[in-house]
Structure formats: structure tokens, C-alpha cells
Tab-separated table of C-alpha atoms and ligand atoms in Angstrom:
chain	number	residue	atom	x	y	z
A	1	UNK	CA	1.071	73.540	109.565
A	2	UNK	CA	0.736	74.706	105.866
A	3	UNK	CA	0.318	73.189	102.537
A	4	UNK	CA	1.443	74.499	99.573
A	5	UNK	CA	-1.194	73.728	96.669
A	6	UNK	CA	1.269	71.694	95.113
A	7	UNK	CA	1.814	69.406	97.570
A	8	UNK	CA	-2.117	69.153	98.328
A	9	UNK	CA	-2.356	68.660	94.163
A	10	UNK	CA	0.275	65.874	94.727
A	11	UNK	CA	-1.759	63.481	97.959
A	12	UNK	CA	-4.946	63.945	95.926
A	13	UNK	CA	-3.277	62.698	93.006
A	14	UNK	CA	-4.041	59.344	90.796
A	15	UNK	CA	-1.502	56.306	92.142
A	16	UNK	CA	1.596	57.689	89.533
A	17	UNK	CA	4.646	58.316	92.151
A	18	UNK	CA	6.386	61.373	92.161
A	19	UNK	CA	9.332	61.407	89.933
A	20	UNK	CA	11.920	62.311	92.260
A	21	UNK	CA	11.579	60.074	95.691
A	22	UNK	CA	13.684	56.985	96.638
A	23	UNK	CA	12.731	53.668	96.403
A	24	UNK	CA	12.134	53.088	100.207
A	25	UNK	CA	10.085	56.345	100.484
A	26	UNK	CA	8.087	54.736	96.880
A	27	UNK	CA	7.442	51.419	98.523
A	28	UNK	CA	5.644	53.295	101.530
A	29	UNK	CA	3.726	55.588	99.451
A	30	UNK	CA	2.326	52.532	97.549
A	31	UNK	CA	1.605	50.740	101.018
A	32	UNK	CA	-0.043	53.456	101.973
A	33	UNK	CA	-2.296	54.257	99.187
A	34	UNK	CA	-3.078	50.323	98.838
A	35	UNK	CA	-4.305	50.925	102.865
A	36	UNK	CA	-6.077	53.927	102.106
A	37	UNK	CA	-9.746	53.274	102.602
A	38	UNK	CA	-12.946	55.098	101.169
A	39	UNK	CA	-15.396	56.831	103.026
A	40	UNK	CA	-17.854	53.806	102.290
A	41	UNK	CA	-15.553	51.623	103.952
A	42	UNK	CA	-15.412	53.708	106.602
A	43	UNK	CA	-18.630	54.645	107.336
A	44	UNK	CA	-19.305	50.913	106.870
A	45	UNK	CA	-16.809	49.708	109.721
A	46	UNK	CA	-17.921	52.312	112.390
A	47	UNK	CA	-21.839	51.390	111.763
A	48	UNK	CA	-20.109	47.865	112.548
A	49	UNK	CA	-18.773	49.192	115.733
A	50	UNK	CA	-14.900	47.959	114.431
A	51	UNK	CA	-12.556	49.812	116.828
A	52	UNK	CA	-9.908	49.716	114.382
A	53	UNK	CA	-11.650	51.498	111.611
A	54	UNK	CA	-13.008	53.784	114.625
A	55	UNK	CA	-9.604	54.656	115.409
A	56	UNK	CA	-8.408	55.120	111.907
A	57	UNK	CA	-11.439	57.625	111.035
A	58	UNK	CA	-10.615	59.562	114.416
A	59	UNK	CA	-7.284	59.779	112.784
A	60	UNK	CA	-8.632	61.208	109.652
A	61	UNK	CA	-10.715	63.853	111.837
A	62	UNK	CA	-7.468	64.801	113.697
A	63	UNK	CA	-5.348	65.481	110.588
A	64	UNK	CA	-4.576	68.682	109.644
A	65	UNK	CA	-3.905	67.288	105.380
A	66	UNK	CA	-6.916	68.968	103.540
A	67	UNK	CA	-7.334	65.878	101.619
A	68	UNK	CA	-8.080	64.022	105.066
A	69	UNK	CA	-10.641	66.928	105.842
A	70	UNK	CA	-12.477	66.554	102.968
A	71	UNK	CA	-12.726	62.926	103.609
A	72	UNK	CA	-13.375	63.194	107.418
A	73	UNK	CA	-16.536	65.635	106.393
A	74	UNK	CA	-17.741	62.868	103.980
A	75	UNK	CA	-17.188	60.458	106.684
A	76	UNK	CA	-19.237	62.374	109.253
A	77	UNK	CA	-22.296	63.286	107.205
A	78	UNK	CA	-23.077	59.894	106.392
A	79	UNK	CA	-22.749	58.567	110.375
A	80	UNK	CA	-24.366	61.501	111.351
A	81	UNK	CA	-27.755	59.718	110.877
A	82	UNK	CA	-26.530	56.733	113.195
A	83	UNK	CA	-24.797	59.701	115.715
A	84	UNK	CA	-26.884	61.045	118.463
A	85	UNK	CA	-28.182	58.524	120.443
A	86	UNK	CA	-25.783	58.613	123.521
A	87	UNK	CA	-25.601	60.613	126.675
A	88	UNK	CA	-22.809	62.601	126.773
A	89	UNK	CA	-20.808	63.536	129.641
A	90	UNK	CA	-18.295	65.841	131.027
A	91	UNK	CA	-15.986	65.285	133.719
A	92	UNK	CA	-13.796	67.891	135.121
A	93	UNK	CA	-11.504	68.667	138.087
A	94	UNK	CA	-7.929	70.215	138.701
A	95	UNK	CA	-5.019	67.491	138.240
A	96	UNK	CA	-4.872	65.317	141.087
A	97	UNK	CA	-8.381	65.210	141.649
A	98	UNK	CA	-8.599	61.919	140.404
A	99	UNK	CA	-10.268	61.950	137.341
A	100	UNK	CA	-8.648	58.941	135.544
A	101	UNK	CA	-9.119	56.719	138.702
A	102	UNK	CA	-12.713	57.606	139.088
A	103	UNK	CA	-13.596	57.333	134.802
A	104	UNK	CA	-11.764	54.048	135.216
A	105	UNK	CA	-14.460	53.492	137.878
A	106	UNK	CA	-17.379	54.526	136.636
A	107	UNK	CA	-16.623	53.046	132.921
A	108	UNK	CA	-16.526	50.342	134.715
A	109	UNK	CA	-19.974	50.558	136.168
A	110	UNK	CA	-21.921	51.875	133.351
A	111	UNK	CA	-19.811	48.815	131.299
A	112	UNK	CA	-21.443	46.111	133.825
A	113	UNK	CA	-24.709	47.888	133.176
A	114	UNK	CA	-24.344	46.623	129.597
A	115	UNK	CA	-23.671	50.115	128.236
A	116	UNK	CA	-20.508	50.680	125.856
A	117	UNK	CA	-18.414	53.764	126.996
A	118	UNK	CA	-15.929	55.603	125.252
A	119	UNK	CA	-13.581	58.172	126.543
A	120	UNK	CA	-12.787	61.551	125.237
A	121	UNK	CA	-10.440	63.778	126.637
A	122	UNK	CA	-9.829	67.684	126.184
A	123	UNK	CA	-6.460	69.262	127.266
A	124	UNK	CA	-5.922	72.027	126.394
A	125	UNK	CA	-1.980	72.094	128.207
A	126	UNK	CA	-1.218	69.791	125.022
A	127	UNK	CA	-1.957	72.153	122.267
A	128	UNK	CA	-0.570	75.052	123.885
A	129	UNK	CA	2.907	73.690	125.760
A	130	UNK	CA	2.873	69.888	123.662
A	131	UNK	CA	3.048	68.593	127.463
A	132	UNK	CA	0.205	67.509	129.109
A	133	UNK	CA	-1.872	67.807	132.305
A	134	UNK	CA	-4.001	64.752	131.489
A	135	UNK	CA	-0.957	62.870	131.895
A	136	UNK	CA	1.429	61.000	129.345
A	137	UNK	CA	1.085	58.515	132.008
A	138	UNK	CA	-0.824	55.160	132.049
A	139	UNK	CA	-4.270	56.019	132.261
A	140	UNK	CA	-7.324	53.991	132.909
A	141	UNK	CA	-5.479	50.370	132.907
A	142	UNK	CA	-8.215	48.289	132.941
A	143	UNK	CA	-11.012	50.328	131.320
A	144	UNK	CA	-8.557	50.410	128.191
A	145	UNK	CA	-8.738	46.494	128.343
A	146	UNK	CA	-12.142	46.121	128.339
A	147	UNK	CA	-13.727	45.378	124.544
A	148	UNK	CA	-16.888	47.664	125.211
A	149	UNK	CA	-14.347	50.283	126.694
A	150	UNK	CA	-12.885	53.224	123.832
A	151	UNK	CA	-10.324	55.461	125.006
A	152	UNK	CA	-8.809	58.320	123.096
A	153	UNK	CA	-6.443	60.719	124.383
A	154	UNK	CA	-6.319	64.267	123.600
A	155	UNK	CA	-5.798	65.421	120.459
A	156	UNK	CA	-2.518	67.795	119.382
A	157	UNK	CA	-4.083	71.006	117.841
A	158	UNK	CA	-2.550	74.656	118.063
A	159	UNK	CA	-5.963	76.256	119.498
A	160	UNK	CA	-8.542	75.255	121.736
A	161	UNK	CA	-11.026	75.517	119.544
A	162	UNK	CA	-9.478	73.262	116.788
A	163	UNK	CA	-9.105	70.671	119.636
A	164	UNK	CA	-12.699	71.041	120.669
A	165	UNK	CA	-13.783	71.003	117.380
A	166	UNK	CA	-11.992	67.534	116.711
A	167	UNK	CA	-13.342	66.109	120.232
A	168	UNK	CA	-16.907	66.968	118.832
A	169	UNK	CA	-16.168	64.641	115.660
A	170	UNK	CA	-15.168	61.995	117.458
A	171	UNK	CA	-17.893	62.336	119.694
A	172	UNK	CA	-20.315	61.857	116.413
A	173	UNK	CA	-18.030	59.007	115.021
A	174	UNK	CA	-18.334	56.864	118.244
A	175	UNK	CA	-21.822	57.300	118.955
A	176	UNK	CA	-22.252	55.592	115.366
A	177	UNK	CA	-19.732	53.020	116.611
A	178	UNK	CA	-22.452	52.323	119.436
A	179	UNK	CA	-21.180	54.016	122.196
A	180	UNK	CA	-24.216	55.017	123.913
A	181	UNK	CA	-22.033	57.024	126.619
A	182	UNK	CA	-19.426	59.247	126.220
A	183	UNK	CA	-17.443	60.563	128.748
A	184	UNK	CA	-15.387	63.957	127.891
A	185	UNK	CA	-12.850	64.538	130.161
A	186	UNK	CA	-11.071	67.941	131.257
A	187	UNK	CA	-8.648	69.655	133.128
A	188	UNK	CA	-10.758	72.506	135.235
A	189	UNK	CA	-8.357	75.125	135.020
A	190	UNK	CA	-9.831	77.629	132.319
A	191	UNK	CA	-11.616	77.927	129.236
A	192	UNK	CA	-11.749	74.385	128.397
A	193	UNK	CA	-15.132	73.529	129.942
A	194	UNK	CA	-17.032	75.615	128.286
A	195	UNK	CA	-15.841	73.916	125.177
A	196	UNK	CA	-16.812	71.003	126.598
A	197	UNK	CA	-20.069	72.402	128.025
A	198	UNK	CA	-21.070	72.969	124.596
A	199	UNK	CA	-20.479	69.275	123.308
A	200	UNK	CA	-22.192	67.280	126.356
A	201	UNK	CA	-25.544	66.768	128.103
A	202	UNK	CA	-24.329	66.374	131.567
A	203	UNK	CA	-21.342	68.396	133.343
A	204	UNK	CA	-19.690	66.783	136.449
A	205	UNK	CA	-17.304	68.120	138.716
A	206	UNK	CA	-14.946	66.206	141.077
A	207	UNK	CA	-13.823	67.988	144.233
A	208	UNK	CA	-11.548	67.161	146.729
A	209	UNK	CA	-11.775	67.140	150.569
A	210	UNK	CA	-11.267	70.658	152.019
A	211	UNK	CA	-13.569	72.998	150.002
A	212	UNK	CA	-13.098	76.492	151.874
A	213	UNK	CA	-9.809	76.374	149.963
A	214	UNK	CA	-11.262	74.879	146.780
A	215	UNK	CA	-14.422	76.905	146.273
A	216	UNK	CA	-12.130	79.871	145.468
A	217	UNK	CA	-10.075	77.942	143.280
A	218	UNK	CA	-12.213	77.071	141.381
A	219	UNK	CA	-13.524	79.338	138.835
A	220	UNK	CA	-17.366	79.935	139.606
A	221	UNK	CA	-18.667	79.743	136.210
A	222	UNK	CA	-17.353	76.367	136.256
A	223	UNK	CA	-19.265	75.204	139.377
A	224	UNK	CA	-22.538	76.780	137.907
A	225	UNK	CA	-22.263	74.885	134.785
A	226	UNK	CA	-22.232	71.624	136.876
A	227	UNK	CA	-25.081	69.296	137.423
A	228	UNK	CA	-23.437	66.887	139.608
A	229	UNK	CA	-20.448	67.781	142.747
A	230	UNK	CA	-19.013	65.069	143.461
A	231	UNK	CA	-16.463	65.164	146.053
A	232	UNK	CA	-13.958	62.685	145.497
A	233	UNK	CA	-11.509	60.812	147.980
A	234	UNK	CA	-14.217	60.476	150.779
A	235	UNK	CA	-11.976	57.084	152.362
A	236	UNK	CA	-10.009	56.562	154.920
A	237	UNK	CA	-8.461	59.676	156.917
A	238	UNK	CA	-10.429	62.264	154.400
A	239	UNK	CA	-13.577	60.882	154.702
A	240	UNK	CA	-14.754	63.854	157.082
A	241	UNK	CA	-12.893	66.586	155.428
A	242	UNK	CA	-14.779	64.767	152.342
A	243	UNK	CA	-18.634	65.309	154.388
A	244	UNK	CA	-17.608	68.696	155.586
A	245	UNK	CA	-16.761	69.880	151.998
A	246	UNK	CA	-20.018	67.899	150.762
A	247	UNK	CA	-21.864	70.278	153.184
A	248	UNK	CA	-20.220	73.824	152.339
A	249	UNK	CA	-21.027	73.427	148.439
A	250	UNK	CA	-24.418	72.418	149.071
A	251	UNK	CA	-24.677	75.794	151.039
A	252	UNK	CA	-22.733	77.461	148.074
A	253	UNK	CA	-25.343	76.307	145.648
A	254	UNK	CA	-28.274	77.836	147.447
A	255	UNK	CA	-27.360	80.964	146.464
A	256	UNK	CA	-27.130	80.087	142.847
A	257	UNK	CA	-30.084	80.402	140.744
A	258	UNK	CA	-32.195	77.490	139.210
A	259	UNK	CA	-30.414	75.552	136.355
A	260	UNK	CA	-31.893	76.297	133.133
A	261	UNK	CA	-32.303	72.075	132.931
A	262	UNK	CA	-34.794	72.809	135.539
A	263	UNK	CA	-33.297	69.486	137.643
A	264	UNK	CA	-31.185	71.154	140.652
A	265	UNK	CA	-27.499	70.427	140.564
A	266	UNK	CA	-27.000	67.781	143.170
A	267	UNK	CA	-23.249	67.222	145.529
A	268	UNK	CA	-21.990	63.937	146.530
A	269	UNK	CA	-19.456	62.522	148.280
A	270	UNK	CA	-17.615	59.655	146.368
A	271	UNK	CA	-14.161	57.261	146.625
A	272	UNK	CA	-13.018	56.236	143.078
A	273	UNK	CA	-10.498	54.036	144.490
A	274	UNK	CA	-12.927	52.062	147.066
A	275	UNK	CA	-15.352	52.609	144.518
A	276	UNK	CA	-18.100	53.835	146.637
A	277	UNK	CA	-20.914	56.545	145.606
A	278	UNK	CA	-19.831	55.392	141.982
A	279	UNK	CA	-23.620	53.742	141.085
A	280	UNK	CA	-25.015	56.704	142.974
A	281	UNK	CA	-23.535	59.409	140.495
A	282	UNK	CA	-24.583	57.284	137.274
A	283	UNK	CA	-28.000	56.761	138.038
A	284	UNK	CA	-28.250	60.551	139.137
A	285	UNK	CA	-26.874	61.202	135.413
A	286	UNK	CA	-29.556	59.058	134.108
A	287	UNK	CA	-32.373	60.587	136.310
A	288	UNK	CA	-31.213	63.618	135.231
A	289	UNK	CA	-31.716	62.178	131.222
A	290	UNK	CA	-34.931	61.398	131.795
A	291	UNK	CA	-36.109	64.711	134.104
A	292	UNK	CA	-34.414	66.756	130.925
A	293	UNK	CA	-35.713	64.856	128.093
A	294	UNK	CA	-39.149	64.386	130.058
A	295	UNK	CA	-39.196	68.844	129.672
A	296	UNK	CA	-37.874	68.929	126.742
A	297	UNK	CA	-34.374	70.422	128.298
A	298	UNK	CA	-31.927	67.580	126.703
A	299	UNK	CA	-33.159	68.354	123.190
A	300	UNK	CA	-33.273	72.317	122.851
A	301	UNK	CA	-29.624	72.017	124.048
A	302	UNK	CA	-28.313	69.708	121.846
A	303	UNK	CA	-29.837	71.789	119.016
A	304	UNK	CA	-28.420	74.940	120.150
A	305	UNK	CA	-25.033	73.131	120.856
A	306	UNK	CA	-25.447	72.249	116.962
A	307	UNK	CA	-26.037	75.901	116.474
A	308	UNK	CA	-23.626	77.142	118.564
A	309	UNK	CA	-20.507	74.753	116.365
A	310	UNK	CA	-22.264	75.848	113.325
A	311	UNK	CA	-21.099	79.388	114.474
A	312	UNK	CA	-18.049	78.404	115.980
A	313	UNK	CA	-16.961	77.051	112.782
A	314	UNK	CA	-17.781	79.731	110.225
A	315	UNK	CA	-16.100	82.015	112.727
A	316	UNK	CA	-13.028	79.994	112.580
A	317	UNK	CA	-13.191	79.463	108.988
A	318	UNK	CA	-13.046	82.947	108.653
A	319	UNK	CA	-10.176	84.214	110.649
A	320	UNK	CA	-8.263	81.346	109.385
A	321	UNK	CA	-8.666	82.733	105.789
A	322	UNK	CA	-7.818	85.966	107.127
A	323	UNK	CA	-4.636	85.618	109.134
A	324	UNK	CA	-3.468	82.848	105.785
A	325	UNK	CA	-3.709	85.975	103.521
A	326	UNK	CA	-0.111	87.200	101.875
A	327	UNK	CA	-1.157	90.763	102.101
A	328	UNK	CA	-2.588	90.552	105.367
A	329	UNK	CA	0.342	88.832	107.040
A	330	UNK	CA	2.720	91.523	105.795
A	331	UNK	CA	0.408	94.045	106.608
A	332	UNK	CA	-0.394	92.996	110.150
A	333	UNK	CA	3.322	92.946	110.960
A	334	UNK	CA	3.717	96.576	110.045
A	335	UNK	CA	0.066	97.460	112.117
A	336	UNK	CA	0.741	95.643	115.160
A	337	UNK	CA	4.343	97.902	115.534
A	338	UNK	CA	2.285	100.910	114.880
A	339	UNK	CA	0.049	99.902	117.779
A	340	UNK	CA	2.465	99.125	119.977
A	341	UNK	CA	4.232	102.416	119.685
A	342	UNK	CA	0.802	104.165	120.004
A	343	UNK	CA	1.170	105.534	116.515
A	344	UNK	CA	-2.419	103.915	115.872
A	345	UNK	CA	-5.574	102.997	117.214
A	346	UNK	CA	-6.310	99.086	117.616
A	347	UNK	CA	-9.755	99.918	116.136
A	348	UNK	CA	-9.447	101.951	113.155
A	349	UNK	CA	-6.054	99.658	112.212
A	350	UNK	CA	-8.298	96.618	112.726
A	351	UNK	CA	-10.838	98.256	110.192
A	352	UNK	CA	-7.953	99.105	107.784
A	353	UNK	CA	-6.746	95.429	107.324
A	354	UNK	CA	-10.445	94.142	107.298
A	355	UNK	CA	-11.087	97.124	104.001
A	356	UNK	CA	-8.155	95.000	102.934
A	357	UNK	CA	-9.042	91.699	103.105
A	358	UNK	CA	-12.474	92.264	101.331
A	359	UNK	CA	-11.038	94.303	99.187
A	360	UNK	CA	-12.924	97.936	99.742
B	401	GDP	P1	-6.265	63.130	137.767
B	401	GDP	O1	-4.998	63.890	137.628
B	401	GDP	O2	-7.398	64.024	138.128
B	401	GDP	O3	-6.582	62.226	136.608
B	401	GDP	O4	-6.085	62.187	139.073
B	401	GDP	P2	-5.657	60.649	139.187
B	401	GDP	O5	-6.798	59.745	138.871
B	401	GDP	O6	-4.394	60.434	138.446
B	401	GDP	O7	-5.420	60.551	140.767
B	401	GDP	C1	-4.481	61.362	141.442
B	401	GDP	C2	-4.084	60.662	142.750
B	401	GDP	O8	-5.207	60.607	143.613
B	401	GDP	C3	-3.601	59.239	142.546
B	401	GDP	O9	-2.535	59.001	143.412
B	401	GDP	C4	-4.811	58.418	142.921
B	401	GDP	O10	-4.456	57.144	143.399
B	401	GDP	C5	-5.444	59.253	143.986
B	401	GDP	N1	-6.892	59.027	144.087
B	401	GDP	C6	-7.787	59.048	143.076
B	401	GDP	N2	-9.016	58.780	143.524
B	401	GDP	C7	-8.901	58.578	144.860
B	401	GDP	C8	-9.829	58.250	145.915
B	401	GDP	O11	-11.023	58.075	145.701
B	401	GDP	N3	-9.317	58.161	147.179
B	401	GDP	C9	-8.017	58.351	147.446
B	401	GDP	N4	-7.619	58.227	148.709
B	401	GDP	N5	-7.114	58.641	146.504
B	401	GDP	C10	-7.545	58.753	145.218
């Protein structure tokens, strides 16, 4: 989406009305600047833990309106003091694995433990094709109904990165709500995890019965970042399938080296709908807190994870600016032709429209 200056002059505006709406569209535009609350008020109502105001500010951080960016970065420096002081946690599997029923279980759990959990999700099906892998569907009934339960969908964005980057936020603005755990769910089909790799402390993967099959579809990188493999569904007539597969992946990750954490990654077997091996996973999560923080592990991460968005950012910042340029659009049309009909080299035509840009 694009805004002309104008219309960015016009939101930022004092309370005067445009000249030219109708009355209806004048009312709401005076409802909705009387709603309109300040950063204070924000930052105020998520140190409160109000889920409401929580919601609202995620809002804010998934707007695209560069008046509500300006705002959401206010908003964020000031909780970032309060931010932090969580464990965070990714959870990842291919659709059907049952990620929803086994969050629902495990909120759950860590809820009855006292703990306040709120849950992320990454998908990146939604930005690309609008529809969704996570599901449109009902998800995590009674989690959602539980007052020291958060749940947040995905959020729309044209690029994975852009989503990520908004899951991050949120991330922040929750942990100042006082959600000391955060679960970050995604779909493990692609690039995706290592977003969320680089936003969490913890990576867990759910399996299901019959590895052979599933080791190879699974994309290995993704089974090295894990710390936890948990496969799922271990009830009824797939409980030895479940052991069998339990016993190939901890043969698979033999042959891996040592995780930088230093704490081994560890495979279960679990059943998110009988709800067994569920305590067993969280208190390997929080063993694997304290082994981490104990040498040191939990915090380099998180600070190179800081680095790594700090990076992330400036790169996207800049090929935003880039591909936004007049000249450079027009341009770019007439270079990518050239390169497909072979009258030019991607490199030296790449060089050309960066000369441009910075004007050599
Ligand atoms: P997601 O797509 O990964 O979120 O998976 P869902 O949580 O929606 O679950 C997919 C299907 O697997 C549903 O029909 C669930 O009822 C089922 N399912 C989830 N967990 C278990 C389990 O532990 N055992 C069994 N037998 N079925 C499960």
C-alpha cells in the first residue's frame, strides 16, 4: 500500500475535517480521533497488562499508515524497558501436525503453573496467497477463553520479513503486558523458521508418527535448529509408529553436531489430545532456560537476535526506499527486459540503477 504525502499530511493533521467528505464519513472521523489514544496511554495500559489496549497497540504495530508507525516506535521504546523478561518459544510442524491442539495444551499447562501465555503466530501462506495454512478455522477454543491466555493470529503483510518484523513487536509489547511466555507458532514448510529462530529462545518441533517418511520432508536445517522433537499423536493405534519414530530421530541426531546452546536437543513422544508428555516438554523448556542462562547461552543470543533485526531492518529500510523511487521504478522496467532478452548482464545493470539511486 502507498501514501501519497498528502494524504499522510491530512491523518497527522489538527482535528479540522476535510472540506469535502459527507456527514456520515465526518461523524466517524470525529469518533475516531476522540478514540485515538497517546502513546502515554498506551504504554500506560500494557504496563497494566489491559488486553484491550494490548490489542489496540498490536494494531498500531500491524498498520502499514506512517502516522501509526511513528506512534508504534514511540510505543515500543518506552515498554522496551518492561520487555524482555519472558521465555520465548517456537513451535513448528507441517499442517496437520497438530500444532493448535497441542499449544491449546500446553497453554494450558504452563497457565495452571501460574504463568501468563500469549500466542503468536507466523504464516507466511497469508501474506503471500491472503489464505492461510494456520487455519481461518477455530483455533485454540479454550486457551482463547482463558483471562491469562493472549492469542493473536497472523498478521497480513506482503513479505515475510515485514510479518516477522511485526511478530517481533508484538512479542516486545506482550512481554510488557506480563506475559512471561510466548509461544510463536509456524508452519514448517520453508523460510519461516528461521524468522522465527531469530525472535525466540527455544525452537520446538512436532512430528508425527512414521518418521522414515518425515525425516526427508522435513527440511534439515529445520530439525538442527530444534531443541526439543516432540513427536506428536503417540495414542491409541499410533502410539508405536509414535516410539518407532521417537527412536529413528534420536539416531538422526547423533550425527548432528553439538548445539551451540551447549544443552543437547532432546525427542519425545507426546499426545496433545490425551494430553500426555505435555508437563514433560515444558519443564524440558525450562531446564533448558536455566542450563542456557546458567552458560551464558540465553543472553549472547538474544543480543545477537537484537543485532541481527537491527540489520534486518536497515536492510529493509533500504530496498524499500529503493524500489519506492520514480526513477528507479521506470528504470527497472526497462533493465529487467534487457535482462531477460540477454541484452545485459544482471550485475553490471544492477550497478547501473544503484549509480542511479545515489546519484553517481
Ligand atoms: P495443525 O494444523 O498443526 O494446527 O493441527 P491441528 O491441531 O489442527 O490438528 C490436526 C488434526 O490432528 C486434528 O484433527 C486433531 O484433532 C488431530 N490431533 C492433534 N493432536 C493429536 C493427538 O495428539 N493425537 C491424535 N490422535 N490426533 C491429534
Amino acid at each position: 500500500m502507498s501514501f501519497s504525502k498528502k494524504n499522510n499530511k491530512k491523518s497527522n493533521s489538527s482535528k479540522s475535517l476535510p472540506s469535502s467528505v459527507n456527514p456520515n464519513a465526518a461523524q466517524q472521523f470525529l469518533r475516531k480521533k476522540k478514540k485515538e489514544r497517546s502513546v502515554e496511554d498506551f504504554v500506560k495500559g500494557i504496563k497494566k497488562g489491559d488486553r484491550t489496549i494490548l490489542s489496540q497497540a498490536i494494531t498500531l504495530v500491524e498498520s502499514t499508515r506512517p502516522s501509526d508507525q511513528i506512534k508504534t516506535q514511540r510505543i515500543i521504546e518506552d515498554c522496551l524497558p518492561y520487555s524482555g523478561n519472558s521465555i520465548r518459544v517456537g513451535i513448528t510442524g507441517i499442517p496437520g501436525v497438530g500444532k493448535s491442539t497441542f499449544i491449546e495444551a500446553l497453554g494450558q499447562h504452563v497457565i495452571a503453573q501460574k504463568r501468563k501465555v500469549a500466542v503468536l503466530a507466523i504464516d507466511p501462506s497469508s501474506s503471500v496467497t491472503k489464505g492461510s495454512i494456520l487455519g481461518d478455522k477455530t483455533r485454540m477454543n479454550d486457551l482463547s477463553l482463558e483471562k491469562n491466555a493472549f492469542i493473536r493470529p497472523s498478521p497480513a503483510g506482503r513479505s515475510l520479513g515485514g510479518v516477522a518484523r511485526k511478530t517481533r513487536e508484538t512479542i516486545l509489547l506482550c512481554e510488557a503486558a506480563g506475559f512471561e511466555t510466548v509461544f510463536v507458532e509456524t508452519v514448517g514448510v520453508g523460510q519461516s523458521e528461521t524468522a522465527v529462530h531469530s525472535m525466540v529462545d527455544f525452537f520446538l518441533l512436532l512430528l508425527v508418527p512414521g518418521a522414515g517418511d518425515e525425516l526427508q520432508g522435513i527440511k534439515r536445517g529445520i530439525v538442527e535448529m530444534a531443541d526439543i522433537l516432540a513427536v506428536n499423536k503417540a495414542d491409541g493405534d499410533q502410539l508405536d509408529a509414535a516410539k518407532n519414530a521417537r527412536k529413528e530421530y534420536r539416531n538422526a541426531l547423533h550425527l548432528m553436531p553439538l548445539k551451540e546452546s551447549g544443552v543437547n536437543p532432546k525427542v519425545l513422544t507426546c499426545s496433545a489430545i490425551e494430553q500426555t508428555g505435555i508437563g514433560e516438554i515444558w519443564k524440558l523448556i525450562l531446564e533448558n532456560q536455566r542450563l542456557t542462562k546458567k552458560n551464558q547461552f540465553f543472553y549472547k543470543k538474544r543480543k545477537e537476535q537484537s543485532l541481527f533485526w537491527l540489520h534486518e531492518q536497515i536492510g529493509n529500510g533500504l530496498k524499500d526506499f529503493f524500489y519506492k523511487n520514480e526513477k528507479i521504478k521506470t528504470r527497472l522496467e526497462e533493465i529487467e527486459r534487457e535482462v531477460l532478452e540477454g541484452k545485459r548482464n544482471s550485475f553490471s545493470a544492477a550497478d547501473e540503477l544503484l549509480n542511479m539511486f545515489l546519484g553517481k
